[in-house]
Coordinates of C-alpha atoms and ligand atoms in Angstrom, one line a residue:
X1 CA 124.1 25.5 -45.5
X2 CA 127.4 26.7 -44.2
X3 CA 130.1 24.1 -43.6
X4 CA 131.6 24.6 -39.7
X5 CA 134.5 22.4 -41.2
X6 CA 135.6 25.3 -43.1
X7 CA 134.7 28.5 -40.8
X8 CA 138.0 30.0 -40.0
X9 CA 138.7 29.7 -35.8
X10 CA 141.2 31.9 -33.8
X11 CA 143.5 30.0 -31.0
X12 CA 145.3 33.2 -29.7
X13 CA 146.6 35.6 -32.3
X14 CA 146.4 32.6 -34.9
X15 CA 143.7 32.9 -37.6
X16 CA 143.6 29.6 -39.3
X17 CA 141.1 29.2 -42.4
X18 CA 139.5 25.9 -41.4
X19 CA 138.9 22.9 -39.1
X20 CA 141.2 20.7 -40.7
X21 CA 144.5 19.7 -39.2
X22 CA 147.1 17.6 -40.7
X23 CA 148.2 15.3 -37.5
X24 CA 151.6 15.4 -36.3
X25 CA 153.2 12.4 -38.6
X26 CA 156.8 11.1 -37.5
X27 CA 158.5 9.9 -41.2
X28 CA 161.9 7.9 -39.6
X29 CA 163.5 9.9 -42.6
X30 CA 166.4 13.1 -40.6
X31 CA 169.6 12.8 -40.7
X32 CA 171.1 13.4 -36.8
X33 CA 167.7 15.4 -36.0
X34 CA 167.8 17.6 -39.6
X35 CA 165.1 17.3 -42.1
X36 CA 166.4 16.0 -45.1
X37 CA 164.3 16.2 -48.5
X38 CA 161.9 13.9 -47.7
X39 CA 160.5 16.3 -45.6
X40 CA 160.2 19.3 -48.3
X41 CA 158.6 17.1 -50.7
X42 CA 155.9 15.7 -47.7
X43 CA 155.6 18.8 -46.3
X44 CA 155.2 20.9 -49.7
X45 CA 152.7 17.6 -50.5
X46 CA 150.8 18.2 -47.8
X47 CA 150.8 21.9 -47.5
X48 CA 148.8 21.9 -50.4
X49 CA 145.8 19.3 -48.6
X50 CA 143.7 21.7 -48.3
X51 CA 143.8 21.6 -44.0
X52 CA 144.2 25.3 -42.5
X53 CA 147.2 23.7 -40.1
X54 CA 149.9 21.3 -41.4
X55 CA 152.0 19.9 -37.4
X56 CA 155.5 18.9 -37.8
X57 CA 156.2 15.3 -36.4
X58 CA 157.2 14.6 -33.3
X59 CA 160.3 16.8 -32.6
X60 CA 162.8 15.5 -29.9
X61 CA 164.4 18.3 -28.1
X62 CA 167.1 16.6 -27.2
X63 CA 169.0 13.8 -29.0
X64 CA 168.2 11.1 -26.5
X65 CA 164.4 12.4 -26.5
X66 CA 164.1 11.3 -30.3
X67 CA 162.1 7.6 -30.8
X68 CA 164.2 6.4 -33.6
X69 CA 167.8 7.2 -34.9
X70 CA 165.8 8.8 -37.8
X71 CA 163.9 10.8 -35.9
X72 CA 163.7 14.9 -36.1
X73 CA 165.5 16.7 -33.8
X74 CA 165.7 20.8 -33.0
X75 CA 168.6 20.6 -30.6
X76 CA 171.1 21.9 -32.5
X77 CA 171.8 25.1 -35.4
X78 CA 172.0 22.1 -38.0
X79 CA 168.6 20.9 -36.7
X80 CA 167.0 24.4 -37.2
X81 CA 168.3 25.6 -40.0
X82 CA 167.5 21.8 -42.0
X83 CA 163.8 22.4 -40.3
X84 CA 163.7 26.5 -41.7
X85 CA 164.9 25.7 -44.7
X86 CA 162.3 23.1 -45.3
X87 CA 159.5 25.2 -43.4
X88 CA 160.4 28.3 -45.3
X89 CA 159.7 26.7 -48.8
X90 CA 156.6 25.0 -47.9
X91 CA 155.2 28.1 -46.6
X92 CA 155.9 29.5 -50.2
X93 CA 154.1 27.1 -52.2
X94 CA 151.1 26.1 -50.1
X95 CA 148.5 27.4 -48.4
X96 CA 148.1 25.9 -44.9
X97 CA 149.7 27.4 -42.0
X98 CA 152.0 25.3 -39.9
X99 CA 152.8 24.2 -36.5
X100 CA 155.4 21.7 -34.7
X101 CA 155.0 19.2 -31.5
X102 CA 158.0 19.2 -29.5
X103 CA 158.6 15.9 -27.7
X104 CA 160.5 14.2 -25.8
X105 CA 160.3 10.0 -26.2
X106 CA 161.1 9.1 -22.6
X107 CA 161.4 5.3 -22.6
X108 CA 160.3 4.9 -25.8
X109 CA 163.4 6.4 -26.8
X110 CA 166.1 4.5 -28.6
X111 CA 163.5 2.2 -30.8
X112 CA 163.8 1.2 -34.6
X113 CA 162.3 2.2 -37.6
X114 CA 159.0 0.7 -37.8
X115 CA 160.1 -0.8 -41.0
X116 CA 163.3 -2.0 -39.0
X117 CA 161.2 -3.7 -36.7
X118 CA 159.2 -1.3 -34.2
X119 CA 161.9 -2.9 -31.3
X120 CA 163.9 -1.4 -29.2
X121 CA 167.4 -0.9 -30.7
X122 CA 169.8 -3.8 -29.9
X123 CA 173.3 -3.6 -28.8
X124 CA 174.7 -3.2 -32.7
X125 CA 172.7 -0.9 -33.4
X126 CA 174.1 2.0 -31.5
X127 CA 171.7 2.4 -28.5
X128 CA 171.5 4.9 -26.2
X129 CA 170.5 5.1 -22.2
X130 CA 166.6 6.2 -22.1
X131 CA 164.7 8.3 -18.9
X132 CA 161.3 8.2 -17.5
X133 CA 160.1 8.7 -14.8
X134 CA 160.1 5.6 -13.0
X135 CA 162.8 2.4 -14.3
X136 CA 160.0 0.3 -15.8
X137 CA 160.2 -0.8 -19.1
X138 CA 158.0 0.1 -22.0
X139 CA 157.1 -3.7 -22.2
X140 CA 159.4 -7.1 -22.0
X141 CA 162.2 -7.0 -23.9
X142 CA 162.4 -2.9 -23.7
X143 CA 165.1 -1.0 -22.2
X144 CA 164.5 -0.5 -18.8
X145 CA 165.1 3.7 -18.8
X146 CA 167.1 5.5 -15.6
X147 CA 164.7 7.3 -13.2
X148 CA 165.1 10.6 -13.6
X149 CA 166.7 12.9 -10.4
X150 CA 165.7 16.5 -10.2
X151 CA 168.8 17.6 -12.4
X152 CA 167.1 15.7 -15.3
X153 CA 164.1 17.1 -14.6
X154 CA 165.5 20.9 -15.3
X155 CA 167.4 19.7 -17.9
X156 CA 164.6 18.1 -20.5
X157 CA 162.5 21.6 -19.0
X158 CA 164.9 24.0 -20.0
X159 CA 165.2 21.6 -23.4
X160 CA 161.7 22.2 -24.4
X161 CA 162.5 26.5 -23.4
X162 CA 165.5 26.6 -25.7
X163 CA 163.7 24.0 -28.5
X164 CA 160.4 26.1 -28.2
X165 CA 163.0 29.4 -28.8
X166 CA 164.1 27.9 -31.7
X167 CA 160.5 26.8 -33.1
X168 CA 159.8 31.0 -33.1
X169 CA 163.1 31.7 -35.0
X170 CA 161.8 29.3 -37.8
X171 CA 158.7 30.9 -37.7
X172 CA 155.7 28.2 -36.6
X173 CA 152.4 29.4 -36.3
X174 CA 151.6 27.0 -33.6
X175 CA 153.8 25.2 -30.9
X176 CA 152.1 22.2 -29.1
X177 CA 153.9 19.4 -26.5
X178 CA 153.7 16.0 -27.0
X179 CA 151.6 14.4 -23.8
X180 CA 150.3 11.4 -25.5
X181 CA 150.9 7.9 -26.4
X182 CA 153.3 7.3 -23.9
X183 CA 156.3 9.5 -24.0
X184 CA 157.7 10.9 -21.6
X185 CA 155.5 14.0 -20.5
X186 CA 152.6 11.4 -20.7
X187 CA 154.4 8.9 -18.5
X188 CA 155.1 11.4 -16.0
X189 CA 150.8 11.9 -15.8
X190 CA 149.9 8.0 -15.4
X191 CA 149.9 6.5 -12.3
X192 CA 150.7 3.0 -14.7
X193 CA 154.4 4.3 -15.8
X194 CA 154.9 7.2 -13.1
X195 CA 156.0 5.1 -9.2
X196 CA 158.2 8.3 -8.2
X197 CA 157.6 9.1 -4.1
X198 CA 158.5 12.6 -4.6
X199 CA 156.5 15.5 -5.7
X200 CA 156.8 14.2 -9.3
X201 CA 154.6 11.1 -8.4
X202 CA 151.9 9.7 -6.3
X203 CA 148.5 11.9 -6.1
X204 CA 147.3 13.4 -9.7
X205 CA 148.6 16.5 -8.4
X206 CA 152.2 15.6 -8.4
X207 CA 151.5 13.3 -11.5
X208 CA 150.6 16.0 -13.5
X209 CA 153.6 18.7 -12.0
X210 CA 156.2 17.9 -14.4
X211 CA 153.9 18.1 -17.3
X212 CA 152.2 21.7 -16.2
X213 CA 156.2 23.2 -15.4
X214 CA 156.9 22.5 -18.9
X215 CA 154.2 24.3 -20.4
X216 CA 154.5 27.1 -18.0
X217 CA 158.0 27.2 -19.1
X218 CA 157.5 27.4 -23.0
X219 CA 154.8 29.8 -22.7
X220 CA 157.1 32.1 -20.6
X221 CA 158.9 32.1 -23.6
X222 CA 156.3 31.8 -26.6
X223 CA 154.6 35.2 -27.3
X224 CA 150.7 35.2 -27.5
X225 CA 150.7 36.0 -31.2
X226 CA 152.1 32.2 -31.4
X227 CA 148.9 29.4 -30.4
X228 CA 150.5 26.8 -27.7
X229 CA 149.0 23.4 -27.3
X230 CA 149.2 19.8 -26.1
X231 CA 148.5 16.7 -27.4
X232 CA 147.6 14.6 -24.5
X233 CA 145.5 11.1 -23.9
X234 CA 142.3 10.9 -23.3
X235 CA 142.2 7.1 -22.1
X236 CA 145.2 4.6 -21.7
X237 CA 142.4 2.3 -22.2
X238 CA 144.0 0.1 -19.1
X239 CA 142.4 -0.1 -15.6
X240 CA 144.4 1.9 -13.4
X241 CA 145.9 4.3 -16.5
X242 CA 144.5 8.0 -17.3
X243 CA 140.9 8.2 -17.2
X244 CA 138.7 10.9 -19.4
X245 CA 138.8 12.2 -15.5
X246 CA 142.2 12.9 -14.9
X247 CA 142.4 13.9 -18.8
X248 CA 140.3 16.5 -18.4
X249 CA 142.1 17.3 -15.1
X250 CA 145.3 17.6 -17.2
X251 CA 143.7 19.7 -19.9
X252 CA 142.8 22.3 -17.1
X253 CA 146.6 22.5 -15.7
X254 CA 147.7 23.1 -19.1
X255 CA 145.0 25.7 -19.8
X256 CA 146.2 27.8 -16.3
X257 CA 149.9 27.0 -17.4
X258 CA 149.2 28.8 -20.5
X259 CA 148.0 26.7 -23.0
X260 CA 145.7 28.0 -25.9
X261 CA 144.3 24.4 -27.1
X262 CA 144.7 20.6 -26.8
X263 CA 144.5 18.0 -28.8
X264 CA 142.9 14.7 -27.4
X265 CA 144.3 11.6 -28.6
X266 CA 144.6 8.4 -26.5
X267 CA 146.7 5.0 -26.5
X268 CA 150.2 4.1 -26.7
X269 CA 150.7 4.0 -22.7
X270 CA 152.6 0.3 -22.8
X271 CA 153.4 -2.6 -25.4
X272 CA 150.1 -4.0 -24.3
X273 CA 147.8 -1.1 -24.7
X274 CA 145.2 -1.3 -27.8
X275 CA 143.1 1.7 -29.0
X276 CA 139.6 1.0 -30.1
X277 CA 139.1 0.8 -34.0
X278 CA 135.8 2.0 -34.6
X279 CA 135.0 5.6 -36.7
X280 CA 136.4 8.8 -34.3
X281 CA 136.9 6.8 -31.2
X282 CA 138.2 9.4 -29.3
X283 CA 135.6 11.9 -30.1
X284 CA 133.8 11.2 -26.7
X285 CA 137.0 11.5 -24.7
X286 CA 137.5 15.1 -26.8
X287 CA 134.1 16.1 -26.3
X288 CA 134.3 15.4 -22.7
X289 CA 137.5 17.3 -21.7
X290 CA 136.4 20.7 -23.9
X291 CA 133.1 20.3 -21.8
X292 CA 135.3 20.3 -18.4
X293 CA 138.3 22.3 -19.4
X294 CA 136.6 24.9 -21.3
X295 CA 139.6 25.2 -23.8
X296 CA 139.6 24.8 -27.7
X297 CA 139.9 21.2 -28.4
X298 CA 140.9 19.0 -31.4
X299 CA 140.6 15.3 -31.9
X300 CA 142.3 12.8 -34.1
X301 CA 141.4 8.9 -34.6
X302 CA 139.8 7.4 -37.6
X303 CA 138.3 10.7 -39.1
X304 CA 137.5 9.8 -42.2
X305 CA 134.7 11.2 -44.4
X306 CA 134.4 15.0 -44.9
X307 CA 130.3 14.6 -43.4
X308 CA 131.8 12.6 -40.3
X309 CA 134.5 15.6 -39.7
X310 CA 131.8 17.9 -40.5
X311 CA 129.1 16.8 -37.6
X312 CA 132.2 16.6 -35.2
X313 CA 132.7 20.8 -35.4
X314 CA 129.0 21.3 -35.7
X315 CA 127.7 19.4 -33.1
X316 CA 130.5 21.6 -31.1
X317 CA 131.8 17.8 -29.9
X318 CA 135.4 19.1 -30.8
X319 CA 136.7 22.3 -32.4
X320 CA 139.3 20.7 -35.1
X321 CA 139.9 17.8 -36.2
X322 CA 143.1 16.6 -36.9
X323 CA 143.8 13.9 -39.8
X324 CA 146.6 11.2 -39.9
X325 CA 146.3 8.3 -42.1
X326 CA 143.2 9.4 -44.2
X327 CA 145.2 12.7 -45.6
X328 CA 148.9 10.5 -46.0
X329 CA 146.4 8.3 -48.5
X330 CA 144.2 11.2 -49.7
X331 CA 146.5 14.0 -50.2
X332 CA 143.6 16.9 -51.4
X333 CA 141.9 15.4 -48.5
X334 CA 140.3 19.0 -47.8
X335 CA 139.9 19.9 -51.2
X336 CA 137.6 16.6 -51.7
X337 CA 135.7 17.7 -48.5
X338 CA 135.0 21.1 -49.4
X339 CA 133.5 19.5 -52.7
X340 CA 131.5 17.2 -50.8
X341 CA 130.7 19.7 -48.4
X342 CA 129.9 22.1 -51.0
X343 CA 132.0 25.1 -50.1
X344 CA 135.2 26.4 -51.6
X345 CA 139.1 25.9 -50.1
X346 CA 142.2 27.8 -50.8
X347 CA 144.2 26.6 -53.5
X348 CA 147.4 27.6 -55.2
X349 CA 147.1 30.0 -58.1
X350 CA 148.8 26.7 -60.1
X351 CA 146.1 24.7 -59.2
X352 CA 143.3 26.8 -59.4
X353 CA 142.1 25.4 -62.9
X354 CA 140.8 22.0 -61.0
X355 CA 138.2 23.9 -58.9
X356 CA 134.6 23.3 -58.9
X357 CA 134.1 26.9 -61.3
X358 CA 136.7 26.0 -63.8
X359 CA 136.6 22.4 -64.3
X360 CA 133.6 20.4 -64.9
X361 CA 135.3 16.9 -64.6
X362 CA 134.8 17.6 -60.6
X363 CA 131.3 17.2 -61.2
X364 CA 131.2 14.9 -63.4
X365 CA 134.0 12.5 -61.1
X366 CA 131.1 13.1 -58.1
Ligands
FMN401 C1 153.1 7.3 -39.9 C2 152.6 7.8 -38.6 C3 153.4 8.6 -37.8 C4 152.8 9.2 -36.6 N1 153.6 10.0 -35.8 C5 153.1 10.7 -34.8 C6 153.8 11.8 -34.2 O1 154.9 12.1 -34.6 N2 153.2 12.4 -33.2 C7 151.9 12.1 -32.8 O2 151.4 12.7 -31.8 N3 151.2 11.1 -33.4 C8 151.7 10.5 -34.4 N4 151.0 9.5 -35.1 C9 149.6 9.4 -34.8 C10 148.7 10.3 -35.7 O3 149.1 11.7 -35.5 C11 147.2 10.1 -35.4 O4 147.0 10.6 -34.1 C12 146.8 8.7 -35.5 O5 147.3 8.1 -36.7 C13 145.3 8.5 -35.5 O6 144.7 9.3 -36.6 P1 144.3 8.7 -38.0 O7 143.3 7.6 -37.7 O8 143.7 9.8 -38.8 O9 145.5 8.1 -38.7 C14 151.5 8.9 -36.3 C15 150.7 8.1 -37.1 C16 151.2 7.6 -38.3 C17 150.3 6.8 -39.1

């Protein structure tokens, strides 16, 4: 039998060989928003998993959009030509094709290292102001960020434009925006972080306007032979947060703004939000919002076993699946599931002598 896992799909004029995404994966290791070598030696690690689609981290597009004072950044020529330089030689010595999520943290902004505590940054620890959409803090303790006026608003738009201008220069195969796990495009769509009384807030409508005029903006700028996406929630998983609903309601604004997929992830809303733990949990949220939207669709959340990713794509629950934590700790992630799946992947003509033709100790390690 065939393995849908590893059928090639199109999202616009983007072939890509297989299901398999790497999932966007911030590593708290630039220097002032440039990619330092940490990320060539990830990034060349992982171009080589085996997934058709390797996603840069989460990219602020302006310095005061980044999470963490190590955070990546393409707001600047240092930025991009740290981020080409890096893209350009991972592109040379791997096989998967790559993509980058342009974000911008909102209040989440202006946090530390989660090895430096996961806080928000105290007063020695050179701060900075943080926007949302309304001045409610991420939880006690946070900073409480400035509502934004309508100058803000057109200035973190054309921020994603001239970001999104830069993505083409370095060459990305896919763009997508970050409208998940509470930042700042994902605040703007929940009625739980968004109490604005202007057009920006109240009905879904207006929830969801900032959001859409972004996309509509990048794609005015990103040609069709480049795949644009967004990564947005499919539950806050608190009463009175996004809903599969309005997700799916959001899904279809991108998709008339432009948009060639999304991804479906959920969470991260507030300090008090918790995701459910159990195998591919938001698989029904993904499954729910391709049905409704009618737009390719990818999932991410504790995908772990090749046959689990493998029933997602052929049931046609999702269309990709994205990996996090399972390909960080299992690099060949996709060359182990094309074993197990029994198909072939792509590998590197330096590699090719660990394949299932030329090397029997596959078989033998099962
Ligand atoms: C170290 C780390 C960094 C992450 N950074 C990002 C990020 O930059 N953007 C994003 O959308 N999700 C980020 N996530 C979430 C993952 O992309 C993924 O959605 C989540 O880990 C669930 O998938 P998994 O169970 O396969 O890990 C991060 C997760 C981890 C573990």
């Amino acid at each position: 039998m065939t393995s849908q896992l590893f059928s090639p799909i199109r999202l616009a004029g983007v072939e890509l060989a297989n299901r398999i995404v790497v999932s966007p994966m911030c590593q708290y290791s630039a220097e002032d928003g440039a990619m330092t070598e940490w990320h060539s030696t990830h990034i060349g690690m992982l171009a080589n998993s085996g997934a058709g689609l390797f996603i840069v981290e989460a990219t602020g597009v302006e310095a005061r959009g980044r999470i963490t004072h190590g955070c990546v950044g393409l707001y600047s020529d240092a930025d991009e030509a740290a981020m080409k330089r890096v893209i350009d030689h991972a592109r040379k010595i791997g096989t998967a094709k790559f993509g980058i999520q342009l974000a911008h943290a909102g209040r989440k902004a202006s946090s530390q290292r989660p090895w430096q505590g996961a806080g928000p940054l105290s007063s020695g620890e050179n701060p900075w102001e943080t926007i949302a959409p309304s001045p409610i803090p991420f939880g006690p303790g946070w900073h409480t960020p400035r509502e934004m006026t309508d100058k803000d608003i057109a200035t973190v738009t054309e921020a994603f434009v001239a970001a999104a201008k830069r993505a083409l220069r370095i060459g990305f195969d896919t763009i997508e925006l970050h409208a998940a796990h509470g930042y700042l495009l994902h605040a703007f769509a929940s009625a739980i972080s968004n109490k604005r009384a202007d057009r920006y807030g109240g009905s879904l409508e207006n929830r969801l306007r900032f959001p859409l005029e972004v996309m509509a903006a990048v794609r005015a700028v990103v040609p069709s032979s480049v795949a644009l996406g967004a990564r947005l929630t499919g539950s806050d998983w608190l009463d009175g947060g996004i809903n599969p609903d309005e997700a799916a309601a959001l899904a279809k604004g991108f998709k008339g703004a432009g948009a060639d997929y999304v991804d479906v992830s959920s969470g991260g809303l507030t300090h008090a939000a918790r995701n459910p733990t159990d195998p591919g949990y938001n698989v029904p949220l993904a499954e729910k919002v391709k049905r409704d939207a009618g737009i390719a669709t990818r999932t991410v959340g504790l995908i772990l076993a090749p046959q689990q990713a493998e029933a997602i794509i052929a049931d046609g629950r999702a269309d990709m699946i994205a990996l996090g934590r399972g390909v960080l700790n299992d690099p060949r992630w996709g060359w182990h599931a094309a074993f197990a799946l029994g198909t072939e992947v792509a590998r590197v003509p330096q590699y090719l002598r660990v394949g299932p033709k030329l090397w029997p100790g596959l078989t033998m390690k099962g």
